[in-house]
PDB file of C-alpha atoms in Angstrom:
ATOM      1  CA  MET A   2      93.236  88.623 110.632  1.00 82.00           C
ATOM      2  CA  ILE A   3      92.466  91.554 108.811  1.00 84.00           C
ATOM      3  CA  ALA A   4      95.615  93.592 110.422  1.00 87.00           C
ATOM      4  CA  PHE A   5      98.212  90.907 109.819  1.00 92.00           C
ATOM      5  CA  TRP A   6      97.412  91.775 105.783  1.00 92.00           C
ATOM      6  CA  ASP A   7      96.466  95.768 106.597  1.00 90.00           C
ATOM      7  CA  LEU A   8     100.522  95.617 107.988  1.00 91.00           C
ATOM      8  CA  VAL A   9     101.691  92.849 105.199  1.00 95.00           C
ATOM      9  CA  HIS A  10     100.029  95.227 102.896  1.00 94.00           C
ATOM     10  CA  ALA A  11     101.767  98.137 105.063  1.00 92.00           C
ATOM     11  CA  LEU A  12     105.453  96.257 104.342  1.00 95.00           C
ATOM     12  CA  LEU A  13     105.154  96.364 101.227  1.00 96.00           C
ATOM     13  CA  ALA A  14     104.328  99.208 100.419  1.00 95.00           C
ATOM     14  CA  ILE A  15     107.590 101.156 102.767  1.00 95.00           C
ATOM     15  CA  GLY A  16     109.702  98.313 100.588  1.00 96.00           C
ATOM     16  CA  LEU A  17     107.782 100.161  97.301  1.00 96.00           C
ATOM     17  CA  LEU A  18     108.569 103.620  98.358  1.00 96.00           C
ATOM     18  CA  GLY A  19     112.290 103.069  99.303  1.00 94.00           C
ATOM     19  CA  ALA A  20     112.601 101.069  95.281  1.00 95.00           C
ATOM     20  CA  VAL A  21     110.823 104.060  93.632  1.00 95.00           C
ATOM     21  CA  THR A  22     112.602 106.979  95.706  1.00 94.00           C
ATOM     22  CA  HIS A  23     116.150 105.552  95.149  1.00 91.00           C
ATOM     23  CA  GLN A  24     114.968 104.964  91.079  1.00 92.00           C
ATOM     24  CA  GLY A  25     113.054 108.331  91.019  1.00 92.00           C
ATOM     25  CA  LEU A  26     115.945 110.875  92.604  1.00 90.00           C
ATOM     26  CA  SER A  27     118.146 108.878  90.131  1.00 88.00           C
ATOM     27  CA  VAL A  28     116.359 109.991  87.092  1.00 87.00           C
ATOM     28  CA  TRP A  29     117.000 113.589  87.814  1.00 87.00           C
ATOM     29  CA  ARG A  30     120.517 113.411  88.877  1.00 78.00           C
ATOM     30  CA  LYS A  31     123.108 115.499  87.190  1.00 74.00           C
ATOM     31  CA  PRO A  32     126.507 112.873  86.719  1.00 72.00           C
ATOM     32  CA  ALA A  33     128.501 113.948  89.453  1.00 67.00           C
ATOM     33  CA  PRO A  34     131.279 112.858  92.343  1.00 68.00           C
ATOM     34  CA  ALA A  35     128.316 111.738  95.031  1.00 68.00           C
ATOM     35  CA  ARG A  36     129.686 113.388  98.021  1.00 73.00           C
ATOM     36  CA  ALA A  37     126.523 114.579 100.355  1.00 75.00           C
ATOM     37  CA  PHE A  38     124.137 111.555 101.448  1.00 74.00           C
ATOM     38  CA  ILE A  39     121.540 112.553  99.078  1.00 73.00           C
ATOM     39  CA  ASP A  40     123.991 111.779  96.353  1.00 73.00           C
ATOM     40  CA  ARG A  41     124.661 108.799  97.250  1.00 74.00           C
ATOM     41  CA  PHE A  42     120.969 107.809  97.955  1.00 70.00           C
ATOM     42  CA  ARG A  43     120.449 108.213  93.895  1.00 70.00           C
ATOM     43  CA  ALA A  44     123.425 107.356  92.418  1.00 71.00           C
ATOM     44  CA  VAL A  45     122.337 103.918  91.926  1.00 73.00           C
ATOM     45  CA  ASN A  46     121.519 102.232  88.277  1.00 76.00           C
ATOM     46  CA  GLY A  47     118.359 103.367  87.415  1.00 73.00           C
ATOM     47  CA  GLY A  48     117.503 100.559  85.381  1.00 77.00           C
ATOM     48  CA  GLY A  49     118.096  97.830  87.738  1.00 84.00           C
ATOM     49  CA  TYR A  50     114.698  99.238  90.129  1.00 91.00           C
ATOM     50  CA  ALA A  51     112.076  98.593  87.390  1.00 93.00           C
ATOM     51  CA  ASN A  52     111.605  94.822  87.782  1.00 94.00           C
ATOM     52  CA  ALA A  53     111.658  95.252  91.975  1.00 95.00           C
ATOM     53  CA  VAL A  54     109.408  98.576  91.589  1.00 96.00           C
ATOM     54  CA  CYS A  55     106.433  96.646  89.206  1.00 97.00           C
ATOM     55  CA  VAL A  56     106.340  93.332  91.437  1.00 97.00           C
ATOM     56  CA  LEU A  57     106.236  95.758  94.495  1.00 97.00           C
ATOM     57  CA  TYR A  58     103.554  98.193  93.088  1.00 98.00           C
ATOM     58  CA  VAL A  59     101.403  94.967  91.960  1.00 98.00           C
ATOM     59  CA  LEU A  60     101.421  92.956  95.403  1.00 98.00           C
ATOM     60  CA  THR A  61     101.043  95.883  97.075  1.00 97.00           C
ATOM     61  CA  PHE A  62      97.889  96.899  95.130  1.00 97.00           C
ATOM     62  CA  ALA A  63      96.374  93.178  94.966  1.00 97.00           C
ATOM     63  CA  LEU A  64      96.817  93.259  99.033  1.00 96.00           C
ATOM     64  CA  GLY A  65      95.236  97.144  99.515  1.00 95.00           C
ATOM     65  CA  SER A  66      92.329  95.360  96.700  1.00 95.00           C
ATOM     66  CA  PHE A  67      91.910  92.135  99.286  1.00 95.00           C
ATOM     67  CA  ILE A  68      91.909  94.272 102.708  1.00 93.00           C
ATOM     68  CA  TYR A  69      89.387  97.296 100.787  1.00 92.00           C
ATOM     69  CA  PRO A  70      86.552  95.793 101.336  1.00 94.00           C
ATOM     70  CA  GLN A  71      86.452  95.501 105.358  1.00 91.00           C
ATOM     71  CA  PHE A  72      87.961  98.960 104.820  1.00 88.00           C
ATOM     72  CA  VAL A  73      84.574 100.086 103.579  1.00 89.00           C
ATOM     73  CA  LEU A  74      82.818  98.444 105.766  1.00 89.00           C
ATOM     74  CA  ASP A  75      84.518  99.503 109.172  1.00 85.00           C
ATOM     75  CA  VAL A  76      86.155 102.285 108.554  1.00 84.00           C
ATOM     76  CA  LYS A  77      84.202 104.177 105.678  1.00 84.00           C
ATOM     77  CA  GLY A  78      81.197 103.689 107.073  1.00 83.00           C
ATOM     78  CA  SER A  79      82.287 105.856 110.040  1.00 84.00           C
ATOM     79  CA  LEU A  80      83.609 108.362 108.986  1.00 85.00           C
ATOM     80  CA  ILE A  81      80.646 108.586 106.462  1.00 84.00           C
ATOM     81  CA  ASP A  82      78.514 108.036 110.058  1.00 85.00           C
ATOM     82  CA  TYR A  83      80.748 111.730 111.268  1.00 85.00           C
ATOM     83  CA  GLY A  84      80.290 113.324 108.015  1.00 85.00           C
ATOM     84  CA  MET A  85      84.356 113.467 107.182  1.00 88.00           C
ATOM     85  CA  ARG A  86      83.526 113.666 103.719  1.00 89.00           C
ATOM     86  CA  LYS A  87      86.826 115.324 102.840  1.00 89.00           C
ATOM     87  CA  THR A  88      88.811 112.635 104.245  1.00 89.00           C
ATOM     88  CA  ILE A  89      86.411 110.300 102.501  1.00 90.00           C
ATOM     89  CA  PHE A  90      87.588 111.807  99.440  1.00 92.00           C
ATOM     90  CA  LEU A  91      90.992 111.456 100.522  1.00 89.00           C
ATOM     91  CA  PHE A  92      90.813 108.008 100.468  1.00 87.00           C
ATOM     92  CA  GLN A  93      88.545 107.958  97.090  1.00 92.00           C
ATOM     93  CA  LEU A  94      91.111 109.952  95.199  1.00 94.00           C
ATOM     94  CA  LYS A  95      94.159 107.081  96.554  1.00 94.00           C
ATOM     95  CA  GLU A  96      91.698 104.166  95.179  1.00 94.00           C
ATOM     96  CA  HIS A  97      92.215 106.153  91.723  1.00 97.00           C
ATOM     97  CA  VAL A  98      95.506 107.076  92.266  1.00 97.00           C
ATOM     98  CA  ALA A  99      96.913 103.713  93.058  1.00 97.00           C
ATOM     99  CA  VAL A 100      94.913 102.777  88.895  1.00 97.00           C
ATOM    100  CA  THR A 101      97.000 105.447  87.519  1.00 97.00           C
ATOM    101  CA  GLY A 102     100.330 103.956  89.057  1.00 97.00           C
ATOM    102  CA  LEU A 103      98.851 100.443  87.460  1.00 97.00           C
ATOM    103  CA  CYS A 104      97.895 101.654  84.442  1.00 96.00           C
ATOM    104  CA  LEU A 105     100.766 103.534  83.768  1.00 95.00           C
ATOM    105  CA  LEU A 106     103.166 100.553  85.533  1.00 96.00           C
ATOM    106  CA  PRO A 107     103.155  98.507  81.564  1.00 95.00           C
ATOM    107  CA  VAL A 108     104.620 100.871  79.495  1.00 96.00           C
ATOM    108  CA  TYR A 109     107.275 102.161  82.903  1.00 96.00           C
ATOM    109  CA  TRP A 110     108.697  99.139  82.360  1.00 95.00           C
ATOM    110  CA  HIS A 111     108.402  99.493  78.768  1.00 95.00           C
ATOM    111  CA  PHE A 112     110.496 102.480  79.062  1.00 95.00           C
ATOM    112  CA  TRP A 113     113.216 101.187  81.338  1.00 94.00           C
ATOM    113  CA  ARG A 114     113.481  97.868  80.041  1.00 92.00           C
ATOM    114  CA  THR A 115     112.758  97.578  75.764  1.00 91.00           C
ATOM    115  CA  VAL A 116     113.390 101.165  74.967  1.00 91.00           C
ATOM    116  CA  PRO A 117     117.109 102.713  74.664  1.00 90.00           C
ATOM    117  CA  LEU A 118     117.971 104.071  78.167  1.00 88.00           C
ATOM    118  CA  THR A 119     119.888 106.837  75.374  1.00 88.00           C
ATOM    119  CA  GLU A 120     116.415 107.484  73.852  1.00 90.00           C
ATOM    120  CA  ASP A 121     113.240 109.015  75.767  1.00 91.00           C
ATOM    121  CA  VAL A 122     114.660 110.139  78.575  1.00 92.00           C
ATOM    122  CA  GLY A 123     112.460 112.327  79.735  1.00 93.00           C
ATOM    123  CA  VAL A 124     109.072 110.021  79.487  1.00 95.00           C
ATOM    124  CA  ARG A 125     111.691 107.685  81.960  1.00 95.00           C
ATOM    125  CA  LYS A 126     111.816 110.487  83.847  1.00 94.00           C
ATOM    126  CA  TYR A 127     107.657 111.748  83.872  1.00 96.00           C
ATOM    127  CA  LEU A 128     107.296 108.735  84.498  1.00 96.00           C
ATOM    128  CA  THR A 129     109.110 107.561  87.156  1.00 96.00           C
ATOM    129  CA  THR A 130     108.738 110.151  88.730  1.00 96.00           C
ATOM    130  CA  LEU A 131     104.714 109.753  88.693  1.00 96.00           C
ATOM    131  CA  LEU A 132     105.527 106.805  90.267  1.00 96.00           C
ATOM    132  CA  MET A 133     107.178 107.779  93.235  1.00 96.00           C
ATOM    133  CA  VAL A 134     104.912 110.849  93.651  1.00 96.00           C
ATOM    134  CA  ALA A 135     101.935 108.455  93.342  1.00 96.00           C
ATOM    135  CA  THR A 136     103.614 105.816  96.203  1.00 96.00           C
ATOM    136  CA  TRP A 137     105.021 108.911  98.183  1.00 96.00           C
ATOM    137  CA  TRP A 138     100.974 110.307  97.775  1.00 95.00           C
ATOM    138  CA  ASN A 139      99.226 106.264  98.790  1.00 94.00           C
ATOM    139  CA  LEU A 140     101.168 106.080 101.549  1.00 93.00           C
ATOM    140  CA  VAL A 141     101.365 108.694 103.780  1.00 93.00           C
ATOM    141  CA  VAL A 142      96.967 108.925 103.153  1.00 91.00           C
ATOM    142  CA  GLY A 143      96.928 105.586 103.956  1.00 88.00           C
ATOM    143  CA  HIS A 144      98.524 105.819 106.836  1.00 87.00           C
ATOM    144  CA  VAL A 145      97.212 108.978 108.296  1.00 86.00           C
ATOM    145  CA  LEU A 146      93.365 107.444 107.661  1.00 83.00           C
ATOM    146  CA  ASN A 147      94.186 103.974 108.917  1.00 77.00           C
ATOM    147  CA  ASN A 148      94.977 105.752 111.881  1.00 79.00           C
ATOM    148  CA  VAL A 149      92.126 108.799 111.605  1.00 74.00           C
ATOM    149  CA  LYS A 150      90.557 107.753 114.301  1.00 61.00           C
ATOM    150  CA  GLY A 151      93.362 108.665 116.459  1.00 57.00           C
ATOM    151  CA  LEU A 152      93.938 112.100 115.123  1.00 54.00           C
ATOM    152  CA  VAL A 153      90.070 112.841 115.250  1.00 52.00           C
TER     153      VAL A 153
ATOM    154  CA  MET B 706     104.836  84.918  72.596  1.00 43.00           C
ATOM    155  CA  LEU B 707     103.534  87.554  74.197  1.00 51.00           C
ATOM    156  CA  ASN B 708     106.506  89.648  75.008  1.00 58.00           C
ATOM    157  CA  SER B 709     106.726  90.214  71.116  1.00 68.00           C
ATOM    158  CA  THR B 710     103.252  90.874  70.562  1.00 82.00           C
ATOM    159  CA  PHE B 711     102.120  92.444  73.483  1.00 90.00           C
ATOM    160  CA  SER B 712     101.999  96.262  72.631  1.00 93.00           C
ATOM    161  CA  PRO B 713     102.655  97.791  76.154  1.00 95.00           C
ATOM    162  CA  ARG B 714     101.975 101.151  74.815  1.00 96.00           C
ATOM    163  CA  VAL B 715      98.454 100.141  73.724  1.00 97.00           C
ATOM    164  CA  PHE B 716      97.768  98.831  77.130  1.00 97.00           C
ATOM    165  CA  SER B 717      98.600 101.944  78.611  1.00 97.00           C
ATOM    166  CA  LEU B 718      96.955 103.914  76.246  1.00 97.00           C
ATOM    167  CA  VAL B 719      93.306 101.668  76.412  1.00 97.00           C
ATOM    168  CA  PHE B 720      93.321 101.036  80.222  1.00 97.00           C
ATOM    169  CA  ALA B 721      93.479 104.549  80.722  1.00 97.00           C
ATOM    170  CA  VAL B 722      91.151 106.019  78.639  1.00 97.00           C
ATOM    171  CA  VAL B 723      87.946 103.206  79.743  1.00 98.00           C
ATOM    172  CA  TYR B 724      89.056 103.269  82.822  1.00 97.00           C
ATOM    173  CA  THR B 725      88.039 107.525  82.674  1.00 97.00           C
ATOM    174  CA  LEU B 726      84.913 106.473  80.811  1.00 97.00           C
ATOM    175  CA  ASP B 727      84.011 104.005  83.301  1.00 97.00           C
ATOM    176  CA  ILE B 728      84.311 106.352  86.842  1.00 96.00           C
ATOM    177  CA  THR B 729      83.187 109.162  84.323  1.00 96.00           C
ATOM    178  CA  PHE B 730      80.094 107.188  83.736  1.00 96.00           C
ATOM    179  CA  ASN B 731      79.830 105.120  86.336  1.00 95.00           C
ATOM    180  CA  TRP B 732      79.961 101.597  83.689  1.00 96.00           C
ATOM    181  CA  PRO B 733      80.823  98.556  86.554  1.00 96.00           C
ATOM    182  CA  MET B 734      81.645  95.474  84.611  1.00 97.00           C
ATOM    183  CA  PHE B 735      80.404  94.179  87.894  1.00 96.00           C
ATOM    184  CA  ARG B 736      79.846  95.571  91.748  1.00 96.00           C
ATOM    185  CA  TYR B 737      80.693  93.985  94.914  1.00 96.00           C
ATOM    186  CA  TYR B 738      79.170  93.973  98.511  1.00 95.00           C
ATOM    187  CA  PRO B 739      81.295  93.557 101.288  1.00 94.00           C
ATOM    188  CA  PHE B 740      78.350  93.234 103.029  1.00 93.00           C
ATOM    189  CA  LEU B 741      77.097  89.923 102.046  1.00 92.00           C
ATOM    190  CA  GLY B 742      80.863  89.226 100.015  1.00 92.00           C
ATOM    191  CA  LYS B 743      78.866  88.697  96.709  1.00 92.00           C
ATOM    192  CA  PHE B 744      79.847  89.738  93.721  1.00 94.00           C
ATOM    193  CA  SER B 745      76.585  90.935  90.772  1.00 94.00           C
ATOM    194  CA  TRP B 746      76.893  91.964  87.550  1.00 95.00           C
ATOM    195  CA  GLY B 747      74.081  93.703  87.390  1.00 90.00           C
ATOM    196  CA  ASP B 748      72.685  96.752  90.471  1.00 90.00           C
ATOM    197  CA  LEU B 749      71.393  94.470  93.784  1.00 89.00           C
ATOM    198  CA  ALA B 750      69.547  97.478  94.778  1.00 88.00           C
ATOM    199  CA  LEU B 751      67.496  97.376  91.636  1.00 88.00           C
ATOM    200  CA  ASP B 752      67.003  94.157  92.360  1.00 85.00           C
ATOM    201  CA  PRO B 753      63.773  93.036  93.909  1.00 84.00           C
ATOM    202  CA  THR B 754      64.428  89.359  94.697  1.00 86.00           C
ATOM    203  CA  VAL B 755      67.118  90.004  96.516  1.00 82.00           C
ATOM    204  CA  PRO B 756      66.358  90.095 100.674  1.00 81.00           C
ATOM    205  CA  GLY B 757      67.572  91.852 103.197  1.00 79.00           C
ATOM    206  CA  PRO B 758      70.016  94.964 103.955  1.00 87.00           C
ATOM    207  CA  LEU B 759      73.062  94.799 101.119  1.00 89.00           C
ATOM    208  CA  GLY B 760      74.988  97.564 102.547  1.00 89.00           C
ATOM    209  CA  PRO B 761      77.250  99.850 100.752  1.00 90.00           C
ATOM    210  CA  SER B 762      78.207  97.935  96.631  1.00 92.00           C
ATOM    211  CA  MET B 763      82.085  98.749  95.544  1.00 95.00           C
ATOM    212  CA  GLN B 764      82.568  99.728  91.784  1.00 95.00           C
ATOM    213  CA  TRP B 765      85.998 100.108  91.623  1.00 96.00           C
ATOM    214  CA  PHE B 766      86.796  96.465  91.376  1.00 97.00           C
ATOM    215  CA  GLY B 767      84.207  95.869  88.482  1.00 97.00           C
ATOM    216  CA  TRP B 768      85.569 100.106  87.003  1.00 97.00           C
ATOM    217  CA  MET B 769      88.691  98.367  86.447  1.00 97.00           C
ATOM    218  CA  GLY B 770      87.920  95.181  85.046  1.00 97.00           C
ATOM    219  CA  TRP B 771      86.248  96.762  81.564  1.00 97.00           C
ATOM    220  CA  ALA B 772      89.349  98.725  81.270  1.00 97.00           C
ATOM    221  CA  PHE B 773      92.151  95.384  81.819  1.00 97.00           C
ATOM    222  CA  VAL B 774      89.928  93.535  79.649  1.00 97.00           C
ATOM    223  CA  ALA B 775      89.617  96.325  76.739  1.00 97.00           C
ATOM    224  CA  ALA B 776      93.281  97.578  77.356  1.00 97.00           C
ATOM    225  CA  LEU B 777      94.087  92.998  77.273  1.00 96.00           C
ATOM    226  CA  VAL B 778      92.534  92.512  74.079  1.00 96.00           C
ATOM    227  CA  THR B 779      93.374  95.686  72.164  1.00 96.00           C
ATOM    228  CA  ALA B 780      97.287  95.301  73.356  1.00 95.00           C
ATOM    229  CA  ALA B 781      97.312  91.510  71.418  1.00 93.00           C
ATOM    230  CA  ILE B 782      95.277  92.438  68.631  1.00 94.00           C
ATOM    231  CA  ILE B 783      97.321  95.620  67.514  1.00 93.00           C
ATOM    232  CA  PRO B 784     100.580  94.663  66.957  1.00 91.00           C
ATOM    233  CA  LYS B 785     103.541  96.022  68.991  1.00 90.00           C
ATOM    234  CA  LYS B 786     105.399  97.654  66.144  1.00 91.00           C
ATOM    235  CA  ILE B 787     102.365  99.766  65.786  1.00 93.00           C
ATOM    236  CA  GLY B 788     102.042  99.939  68.744  1.00 93.00           C
ATOM    237  CA  ASN B 789     105.658 101.680  69.418  1.00 92.00           C
ATOM    238  CA  ARG B 790     104.527 104.654  67.316  1.00 94.00           C
ATOM    239  CA  ILE B 791     102.982 105.978  69.756  1.00 95.00           C
ATOM    240  CA  PRO B 792     104.791 108.758  70.681  1.00 95.00           C
ATOM    241  CA  GLY B 793     106.573 108.504  74.718  1.00 93.00           C
ATOM    242  CA  VAL B 794     104.832 112.423  75.667  1.00 93.00           C
ATOM    243  CA  VAL B 795     101.330 111.105  75.258  1.00 94.00           C
ATOM    244  CA  PHE B 796     101.341 109.498  78.607  1.00 95.00           C
ATOM    245  CA  TYR B 797     101.600 112.795  79.794  1.00 94.00           C
ATOM    246  CA  ILE B 798      98.209 113.174  79.339  1.00 93.00           C
ATOM    247  CA  VAL B 799      97.300 110.314  81.581  1.00 93.00           C
ATOM    248  CA  PRO B 800      97.246 110.554  85.198  1.00 93.00           C
ATOM    249  CA  ILE B 801      95.660 114.355  83.827  1.00 95.00           C
ATOM    250  CA  ILE B 802      92.555 112.419  82.300  1.00 95.00           C
ATOM    251  CA  ILE B 803      92.203 109.486  84.522  1.00 96.00           C
ATOM    252  CA  MET B 804      92.541 112.791  87.110  1.00 95.00           C
ATOM    253  CA  ALA B 805      90.167 114.606  85.533  1.00 95.00           C
ATOM    254  CA  GLY B 806      87.316 111.650  85.835  1.00 95.00           C
ATOM    255  CA  ALA B 807      87.945 110.946  89.442  1.00 95.00           C
ATOM    256  CA  TYR B 808      87.052 114.887  90.059  1.00 94.00           C
ATOM    257  CA  ILE B 809      83.917 114.257  88.422  1.00 94.00           C
ATOM    258  CA  ARG B 810      83.368 111.010  90.067  1.00 94.00           C
ATOM    259  CA  GLU B 811      84.205 112.440  93.561  1.00 93.00           C
ATOM    260  CA  LYS B 812      83.461 115.647  93.901  1.00 92.00           C
ATOM    261  CA  GLU B 813      80.134 114.981  96.132  1.00 88.00           C
ATOM    262  CA  PHE B 814      82.464 114.745  98.275  1.00 88.00           C
ATOM    263  CA  ILE B 815      84.471 118.505  98.209  1.00 86.00           C
ATOM    264  CA  LEU B 816      81.366 120.783  97.096  1.00 85.00           C
ATOM    265  CA  PRO B 817      79.183 121.478  99.206  1.00 80.00           C
ATOM    266  CA  VAL B 818      76.127 119.333 100.338  1.00 70.00           C
ATOM    267  CA  GLY B 819      72.870 120.403  98.479  1.00 62.00           C
ATOM    268  CA  GLY B 820      75.396 122.853  96.208  1.00 50.00           C
TER     269      GLY B 820
END
């Protein structure tokens, strides 16, 4: 059953990754006709993604928290036995990065949805980029750790 | 109602500060013992009445517990009008302070053993 929830967690994370990457790249785009693929990818209305990013982040975080105890018992225990301290460090960092994103979520939503889009442009850009980087980091680290047995 | 009084700027700032203090000084509100499937307000390892192997203790939920309660209460008490005066640039340092706390908490895994 834990494999099922792990898969759902991964699928939600991929949905989040798509939404936050669209938005994250859109805040760095200068207004110009979108011709190349990357320009078309980021030529989106960033504000329209804020609610989806918040909902997907909370769901992904909640499911990650639900499966985390099983990870501590099954995977972290094995990593400790094998002396893979740096790998454990990566995962420990993942949990703090996830909390950083969760902590900034209300203020991220606030700057997208209640502050006029012409104000605090730099803050909005920073928070969105940070959430994008945090999501990428956590997805990559989570994926590597999920497969660490096959990688070593 | 909540939207008119709740200050997201205060919530995020207080959450970050309290979470950083929690992880730096290891002040969990509660602990979770996945082997036992049990939550505990205190450290069961210090309780001689608890028999058998406890397995690992998870403080992560407890660290978030204090941060969440403190942030929720403060964000509800401080009027939104005042909270909105917190400049947006303050949030530039939020990830830095949390990561500093995270380094202090987790450095044992990257520093040489006994170092």
